[in-house]
Each structure stands twice: as structure tokens, then as C-alpha cells.
Amino acid sequence: MNTTTISSGRKGYFAERSALDWAAAGGILLATLFAFARYFDAMDVYEKGILITLTPAAIALVWFWRPLRALAAGVTLASICCHLALQRRDG
């Protein structure tokens, strides 16, 4: 049996993603799941649709526009700090 493998010399699409790309995508997915778990009853169908369509769009932005990855990480960290500070204050 003779088998031949043809290679175009390029890596696959997902093989080109770094660990930081996957971490950013995972963080976006976790944030989406948190928003659904926490605010699902308070959202109407339009807000749920916006959140669902925003998730792959945000992942695409982070993957294809590298400087946005650092900005997104900074905004996420600031948001978490503000959320925790408000939780302590409300008591």
C-alpha cells in the first residue's frame, strides 16, 4: 500500500494561535458564561443575542488585532477590581 502526503508548507489555522490567544479566548468565554449565569433573568432576548454574537466577535478582535489583547486584559483587570471593591462596600 502506497500513501502519499501532500503538504502546502503552511500550518493549520488553529495551529498558528499562541497560548495567549487561547487564554484570551478562554477569558472571553468565561466572562460570557458569568454574565449569563448572573444576569440571565434580567436580560431580554435582544441583550442575550447581543452577548452571544459579541463573544466570537471579541475573540476575533483579540486574535487578529494583537495590541487589543493587552488593552482587553487591562480593562478586564480593572473591571474585576472595581466589582470586588463595590461588593465589599455594599457589604
mmCIF file of N, CA and C in Angstrom:
data_model
loop_
_atom_site.group_PDB
_atom_site.id
_atom_site.type_symbol
_atom_site.label_atom_id
_atom_site.label_comp_id
_atom_site.label_asym_id
_atom_site.label_seq_id
_atom_site.Cartn_x
_atom_site.Cartn_y
_atom_site.Cartn_z
ATOM 1 N N MET A 1 0.845 -1.173 0.000
ATOM 2 C CA MET A 1 0.000 0.000 0.000
ATOM 3 C C MET A 1 0.888 1.232 0.000
ATOM 4 N N ASN A 2 0.652 2.111 -0.926
ATOM 5 C CA ASN A 2 1.451 3.316 -1.058
ATOM 6 C C ASN A 2 0.594 4.528 -0.657
ATOM 7 N N THR A 3 1.071 5.286 0.332
ATOM 8 C CA THR A 3 0.355 6.503 0.740
ATOM 9 C C THR A 3 1.259 7.701 0.528
ATOM 10 N N THR A 4 0.676 8.757 0.075
ATOM 11 C CA THR A 4 1.425 9.977 -0.182
ATOM 12 C C THR A 4 0.785 11.120 0.589
ATOM 13 N N THR A 5 1.619 11.920 1.216
ATOM 14 C CA THR A 5 1.134 13.089 1.941
ATOM 15 C C THR A 5 1.588 14.336 1.211
ATOM 16 N N ILE A 6 0.646 15.205 0.939
ATOM 17 C CA ILE A 6 0.971 16.467 0.285
ATOM 18 C C ILE A 6 0.877 17.568 1.330
ATOM 19 N N SER A 7 1.923 18.358 1.419
ATOM 20 C CA SER A 7 1.938 19.449 2.388
ATOM 21 C C SER A 7 2.102 20.773 1.654
ATOM 22 N N SER A 8 1.295 21.748 2.048
ATOM 23 C CA SER A 8 1.398 23.059 1.407
ATOM 24 C C SER A 8 2.470 23.921 2.062
ATOM 25 N N GLY A 9 3.057 23.432 3.147
ATOM 26 C CA GLY A 9 4.105 24.187 3.817
ATOM 27 C C GLY A 9 3.579 25.182 4.840
ATOM 28 N N ARG A 10 2.268 25.269 4.973
ATOM 29 C CA ARG A 10 1.685 26.191 5.948
ATOM 30 C C ARG A 10 1.069 25.401 7.093
ATOM 31 N N LYS A 11 1.095 26.019 8.276
ATOM 32 C CA LYS A 11 0.442 25.402 9.424
ATOM 33 C C LYS A 11 -1.064 25.582 9.300
ATOM 34 N N GLY A 12 -1.778 24.798 10.067
ATOM 35 C CA GLY A 12 -3.224 24.947 10.106
ATOM 36 C C GLY A 12 -3.616 26.245 10.798
ATOM 37 N N TYR A 13 -4.869 26.639 10.607
ATOM 38 C CA TYR A 13 -5.332 27.916 11.148
ATOM 39 C C TYR A 13 -5.214 27.956 12.667
ATOM 40 N N PHE A 14 -5.692 26.933 13.344
ATOM 41 C CA PHE A 14 -5.661 26.935 14.802
ATOM 42 C C PHE A 14 -4.275 26.613 15.350
ATOM 43 N N ALA A 15 -3.411 26.020 14.552
ATOM 44 C CA ALA A 15 -2.050 25.729 14.998
ATOM 45 C C ALA A 15 -1.215 26.999 15.114
ATOM 46 N N GLU A 16 -1.617 28.057 14.426
ATOM 47 C CA GLU A 16 -0.879 29.321 14.485
ATOM 48 C C GLU A 16 -1.215 30.140 15.722
ATOM 49 N N ARG A 17 -2.217 29.767 16.480
ATOM 50 C CA ARG A 17 -2.624 30.509 17.681
ATOM 51 C C ARG A 17 -1.676 30.198 18.826
ATOM 52 N N SER A 18 -1.273 31.255 19.543
ATOM 53 C CA SER A 18 -0.367 31.081 20.679
ATOM 54 C C SER A 18 -1.174 30.761 21.933
ATOM 55 N N ALA A 19 -0.458 30.457 23.003
ATOM 56 C CA ALA A 19 -1.120 30.175 24.279
ATOM 57 C C ALA A 19 -1.863 31.409 24.791
ATOM 58 N N LEU A 20 -1.317 32.594 24.536
ATOM 59 C CA LEU A 20 -2.004 33.818 24.955
ATOM 60 C C LEU A 20 -3.304 34.030 24.182
ATOM 61 N N ASP A 21 -3.309 33.652 22.911
ATOM 62 C CA ASP A 21 -4.543 33.744 22.126
ATOM 63 C C ASP A 21 -5.627 32.855 22.726
ATOM 64 N N TRP A 22 -5.237 31.630 23.069
ATOM 65 C CA TRP A 22 -6.211 30.707 23.651
ATOM 66 C C TRP A 22 -6.635 31.155 25.043
ATOM 67 N N ALA A 23 -5.716 31.728 25.816
ATOM 68 C CA ALA A 23 -6.075 32.236 27.145
ATOM 69 C C ALA A 23 -7.057 33.399 27.033
ATOM 70 N N ALA A 24 -6.834 34.274 26.078
ATOM 71 C CA ALA A 24 -7.751 35.398 25.870
ATOM 72 C C ALA A 24 -9.130 34.899 25.446
ATOM 73 N N ALA A 25 -9.163 33.931 24.548
ATOM 74 C CA ALA A 25 -10.450 33.373 24.121
ATOM 75 C C ALA A 25 -11.159 32.695 25.288
ATOM 76 N N GLY A 26 -10.402 31.984 26.101
ATOM 77 C CA GLY A 26 -10.992 31.355 27.283
ATOM 78 C C GLY A 26 -11.526 32.372 28.271
ATOM 79 N N GLY A 27 -10.795 33.463 28.452
ATOM 80 C CA GLY A 27 -11.262 34.520 29.344
ATOM 81 C C GLY A 27 -12.543 35.166 28.851
ATOM 82 N N ILE A 28 -12.631 35.373 27.550
ATOM 83 C CA ILE A 28 -13.850 35.952 26.977
ATOM 84 C C ILE A 28 -15.025 34.995 27.149
ATOM 85 N N LEU A 29 -14.778 33.710 26.933
ATOM 86 C CA LEU A 29 -15.845 32.731 27.127
ATOM 87 C C LEU A 29 -16.282 32.659 28.586
ATOM 88 N N LEU A 30 -15.326 32.710 29.509
ATOM 89 C CA LEU A 30 -15.675 32.708 30.935
ATOM 90 C C LEU A 30 -16.482 33.943 31.311
ATOM 91 N N ALA A 31 -16.104 35.091 30.782
ATOM 92 C CA ALA A 31 -16.854 36.317 31.065
ATOM 93 C C ALA A 31 -18.275 36.225 30.520
ATOM 94 N N THR A 32 -18.426 35.629 29.347
ATOM 95 C CA THR A 32 -19.759 35.455 28.774
ATOM 96 C C THR A 32 -20.605 34.521 29.631
ATOM 97 N N LEU A 33 -20.010 33.419 30.060
ATOM 98 C CA LEU A 33 -20.744 32.484 30.915
ATOM 99 C C LEU A 33 -21.111 33.123 32.248
ATOM 100 N N PHE A 34 -20.207 33.922 32.810
ATOM 101 C CA PHE A 34 -20.502 34.625 34.060
ATOM 102 C C PHE A 34 -21.669 35.586 33.875
ATOM 103 N N ALA A 35 -21.657 36.332 32.776
ATOM 104 C CA ALA A 35 -22.744 37.284 32.519
ATOM 105 C C ALA A 35 -24.075 36.561 32.358
ATOM 106 N N PHE A 36 -24.067 35.431 31.669
ATOM 107 C CA PHE A 36 -25.305 34.669 31.528
ATOM 108 C C PHE A 36 -25.767 34.107 32.869
ATOM 109 N N ALA A 37 -24.841 33.573 33.650
ATOM 110 C CA ALA A 37 -25.219 32.987 34.937
ATOM 111 C C ALA A 37 -25.749 34.040 35.905
ATOM 112 N N ARG A 38 -25.172 35.199 35.868
ATOM 113 C CA ARG A 38 -25.533 36.231 36.847
ATOM 114 C C ARG A 38 -26.740 37.063 36.418
ATOM 115 N N TYR A 39 -26.840 37.387 35.144
ATOM 116 C CA TYR A 39 -27.846 38.351 34.691
ATOM 117 C C TYR A 39 -28.852 37.777 33.694
ATOM 118 N N PHE A 40 -28.947 36.466 33.589
ATOM 119 C CA PHE A 40 -29.809 35.845 32.580
ATOM 120 C C PHE A 40 -31.264 36.298 32.713
ATOM 121 N N ASP A 41 -31.784 36.315 33.929
ATOM 122 C CA ASP A 41 -33.189 36.684 34.136
ATOM 123 C C ASP A 41 -33.446 38.166 33.881
ATOM 124 N N ALA A 42 -32.435 38.993 34.018
ATOM 125 C CA ALA A 42 -32.611 40.436 33.835
ATOM 126 C C ALA A 42 -32.476 40.864 32.371
ATOM 127 N N MET A 43 -31.991 39.974 31.503
ATOM 128 C CA MET A 43 -31.789 40.322 30.096
ATOM 129 C C MET A 43 -32.991 39.909 29.259
ATOM 130 N N ASP A 44 -33.326 40.738 28.273
ATOM 131 C CA ASP A 44 -34.351 40.328 27.320
ATOM 132 C C ASP A 44 -33.668 39.597 26.163
ATOM 133 N N VAL A 45 -34.460 39.172 25.195
ATOM 134 C CA VAL A 45 -33.925 38.353 24.117
ATOM 135 C C VAL A 45 -32.899 39.118 23.279
ATOM 136 N N TYR A 46 -33.058 40.416 23.127
ATOM 137 C CA TYR A 46 -32.112 41.204 22.334
ATOM 138 C C TYR A 46 -30.749 41.281 23.028
ATOM 139 N N GLU A 47 -30.766 41.491 24.333
ATOM 140 C CA GLU A 47 -29.499 41.564 25.071
ATOM 141 C C GLU A 47 -28.783 40.221 25.072
ATOM 142 N N LYS A 48 -29.537 39.141 25.157
ATOM 143 C CA LYS A 48 -28.932 37.807 25.085
ATOM 144 C C LYS A 48 -28.317 37.578 23.703
ATOM 145 N N GLY A 49 -29.017 38.014 22.666
ATOM 146 C CA GLY A 49 -28.486 37.888 21.309
ATOM 147 C C GLY A 49 -27.226 38.707 21.103
ATOM 148 N N ILE A 50 -27.217 39.913 21.665
ATOM 149 C CA ILE A 50 -26.026 40.759 21.565
ATOM 150 C C ILE A 50 -24.847 40.088 22.250
ATOM 151 N N LEU A 51 -25.076 39.532 23.438
ATOM 152 C CA LEU A 51 -23.991 38.884 24.174
ATOM 153 C C LEU A 51 -23.474 37.660 23.432
ATOM 154 N N ILE A 52 -24.379 36.893 22.848
ATOM 155 C CA ILE A 52 -23.965 35.696 22.109
ATOM 156 C C ILE A 52 -23.156 36.067 20.867
ATOM 157 N N THR A 53 -23.589 37.092 20.126
ATOM 158 C CA THR A 53 -22.855 37.467 18.916
ATOM 159 C C THR A 53 -21.590 38.259 19.223
ATOM 160 N N LEU A 54 -21.546 38.906 20.370
ATOM 161 C CA LEU A 54 -20.356 39.656 20.749
ATOM 162 C C LEU A 54 -19.190 38.734 21.101
ATOM 163 N N THR A 55 -19.485 37.561 21.618
ATOM 164 C CA THR A 55 -18.429 36.651 22.061
ATOM 165 C C THR A 55 -17.479 36.257 20.926
ATOM 166 N N PRO A 56 -17.944 35.693 19.806
ATOM 167 C CA PRO A 56 -16.987 35.374 18.738
ATOM 168 C C PRO A 56 -16.358 36.614 18.110
ATOM 169 N N ALA A 57 -17.092 37.727 18.102
ATOM 170 C CA ALA A 57 -16.517 38.960 17.554
ATOM 171 C C ALA A 57 -15.365 39.450 18.421
ATOM 172 N N ALA A 58 -15.524 39.382 19.739
ATOM 173 C CA ALA A 58 -14.449 39.803 20.642
ATOM 174 C C ALA A 58 -13.246 38.876 20.523
ATOM 175 N N ILE A 59 -13.495 37.585 20.387
ATOM 176 C CA ILE A 59 -12.387 36.638 20.213
ATOM 177 C C ILE A 59 -11.650 36.929 18.907
ATOM 178 N N ALA A 60 -12.379 37.194 17.842
ATOM 179 C CA ALA A 60 -11.740 37.512 16.557
ATOM 180 C C ALA A 60 -10.917 38.788 16.660
ATOM 181 N N LEU A 61 -11.430 39.808 17.338
ATOM 182 C CA LEU A 61 -10.669 41.049 17.505
ATOM 183 C C LEU A 61 -9.369 40.805 18.259
ATOM 184 N N VAL A 62 -9.442 40.028 19.320
ATOM 185 C CA VAL A 62 -8.240 39.761 20.121
ATOM 186 C C VAL A 62 -7.239 38.928 19.325
ATOM 187 N N TRP A 63 -7.725 37.994 18.510
ATOM 188 C CA TRP A 63 -6.823 37.149 17.740
ATOM 189 C C TRP A 63 -6.168 37.888 16.583
ATOM 190 N N PHE A 64 -6.894 38.761 15.916
ATOM 191 C CA PHE A 64 -6.368 39.386 14.709
ATOM 192 C C PHE A 64 -5.794 40.774 14.923
ATOM 193 N N TRP A 65 -6.036 41.367 16.059
ATOM 194 C CA TRP A 65 -5.506 42.692 16.371
ATOM 195 C C TRP A 65 -4.751 42.579 17.685
ATOM 196 N N ARG A 66 -3.478 42.246 17.603
ATOM 197 C CA ARG A 66 -2.660 41.914 18.773
ATOM 198 C C ARG A 66 -2.613 42.997 19.851
ATOM 199 N N PRO A 67 -2.489 44.296 19.525
ATOM 200 C CA PRO A 67 -2.441 45.304 20.595
ATOM 201 C C PRO A 67 -3.720 45.344 21.440
ATOM 202 N N LEU A 68 -4.817 44.912 20.877
ATOM 203 C CA LEU A 68 -6.071 44.916 21.631
ATOM 204 C C LEU A 68 -6.048 43.900 22.771
ATOM 205 N N ARG A 69 -5.206 42.881 22.650
ATOM 206 C CA ARG A 69 -5.120 41.855 23.691
ATOM 207 C C ARG A 69 -4.674 42.454 25.014
ATOM 208 N N ALA A 70 -3.670 43.337 24.999
ATOM 209 C CA ALA A 70 -3.198 43.978 26.229
ATOM 210 C C ALA A 70 -4.253 44.929 26.785
ATOM 211 N N LEU A 71 -4.917 45.662 25.908
ATOM 212 C CA LEU A 71 -5.978 46.562 26.354
ATOM 213 C C LEU A 71 -7.123 45.777 26.988
ATOM 214 N N ALA A 72 -7.515 44.688 26.367
ATOM 215 C CA ALA A 72 -8.603 43.869 26.904
ATOM 216 C C ALA A 72 -8.231 43.284 28.260
ATOM 217 N N ALA A 73 -6.987 42.857 28.416
ATOM 218 C CA ALA A 73 -6.550 42.328 29.713
ATOM 219 C C ALA A 73 -6.575 43.413 30.780
ATOM 220 N N GLY A 74 -6.143 44.615 30.441
ATOM 221 C CA GLY A 74 -6.161 45.717 31.401
ATOM 222 C C GLY A 74 -7.564 46.126 31.804
ATOM 223 N N VAL A 75 -8.464 46.206 30.836
ATOM 224 C CA VAL A 75 -9.852 46.563 31.133
ATOM 225 C C VAL A 75 -10.509 45.470 31.970
ATOM 226 N N THR A 76 -10.209 44.227 31.675
ATOM 227 C CA THR A 76 -10.761 43.124 32.459
ATOM 228 C C THR A 76 -10.282 43.181 33.897
ATOM 229 N N LEU A 77 -8.999 43.411 34.091
ATOM 230 C CA LEU A 77 -8.449 43.503 35.445
ATOM 231 C C LEU A 77 -9.057 44.676 36.206
ATOM 232 N N ALA A 78 -9.183 45.817 35.565
ATOM 233 C CA ALA A 78 -9.792 46.982 36.216
ATOM 234 C C ALA A 78 -11.257 46.718 36.557
ATOM 235 N N SER A 79 -11.971 46.048 35.684
ATOM 236 C CA SER A 79 -13.380 45.735 35.941
ATOM 237 C C SER A 79 -13.537 44.788 37.120
ATOM 238 N N ILE A 80 -12.676 43.794 37.194
ATOM 239 C CA ILE A 80 -12.739 42.854 38.316
ATOM 240 C C ILE A 80 -12.423 43.565 39.622
ATOM 241 N N CYS A 81 -11.416 44.427 39.624
ATOM 242 C CA CYS A 81 -11.068 45.183 40.839
ATOM 243 C C CYS A 81 -12.217 46.086 41.277
ATOM 244 N N CYS A 82 -12.846 46.767 40.342
ATOM 245 C CA CYS A 82 -13.990 47.634 40.679
ATOM 246 C C CYS A 82 -15.160 46.816 41.195
ATOM 247 N N HIS A 83 -15.411 45.687 40.579
ATOM 248 C CA HIS A 83 -16.505 44.830 41.023
ATOM 249 C C HIS A 83 -16.271 44.351 42.454
ATOM 250 N N LEU A 84 -15.054 43.923 42.744
ATOM 251 C CA LEU A 84 -14.741 43.456 44.099
ATOM 252 C C LEU A 84 -14.814 44.589 45.110
ATOM 253 N N ALA A 85 -14.361 45.771 44.736
ATOM 254 C CA ALA A 85 -14.424 46.917 45.650
ATOM 255 C C ALA A 85 -15.871 47.293 45.956
ATOM 256 N N LEU A 86 -16.731 47.257 44.962
ATOM 257 C CA LEU A 86 -18.140 47.578 45.187
ATOM 258 C C LEU A 86 -18.842 46.496 45.998
ATOM 259 N N GLN A 87 -18.442 45.261 45.831
ATOM 260 C CA GLN A 87 -19.036 44.185 46.619
ATOM 261 C C GLN A 87 -18.702 44.337 48.095
ATOM 262 N N ARG A 88 -17.481 44.729 48.401
ATOM 263 C CA ARG A 88 -17.082 44.937 49.800
ATOM 264 C C ARG A 88 -17.799 46.135 50.400
ATOM 265 N N ARG A 89 -17.978 47.178 49.624
ATOM 266 C CA ARG A 89 -18.609 48.394 50.125
ATOM 267 C C ARG A 89 -20.098 48.166 50.393
ATOM 268 N N ASP A 90 -20.757 47.398 49.540
ATOM 269 C CA ASP A 90 -22.186 47.156 49.717
ATOM 270 C C ASP A 90 -22.459 46.228 50.895
ATOM 271 N N GLY A 91 -21.478 45.459 51.238
ATOM 272 C CA GLY A 91 -21.482 44.721 52.424
ATOM 273 C C GLY A 91 -22.043 43.446 52.649
#
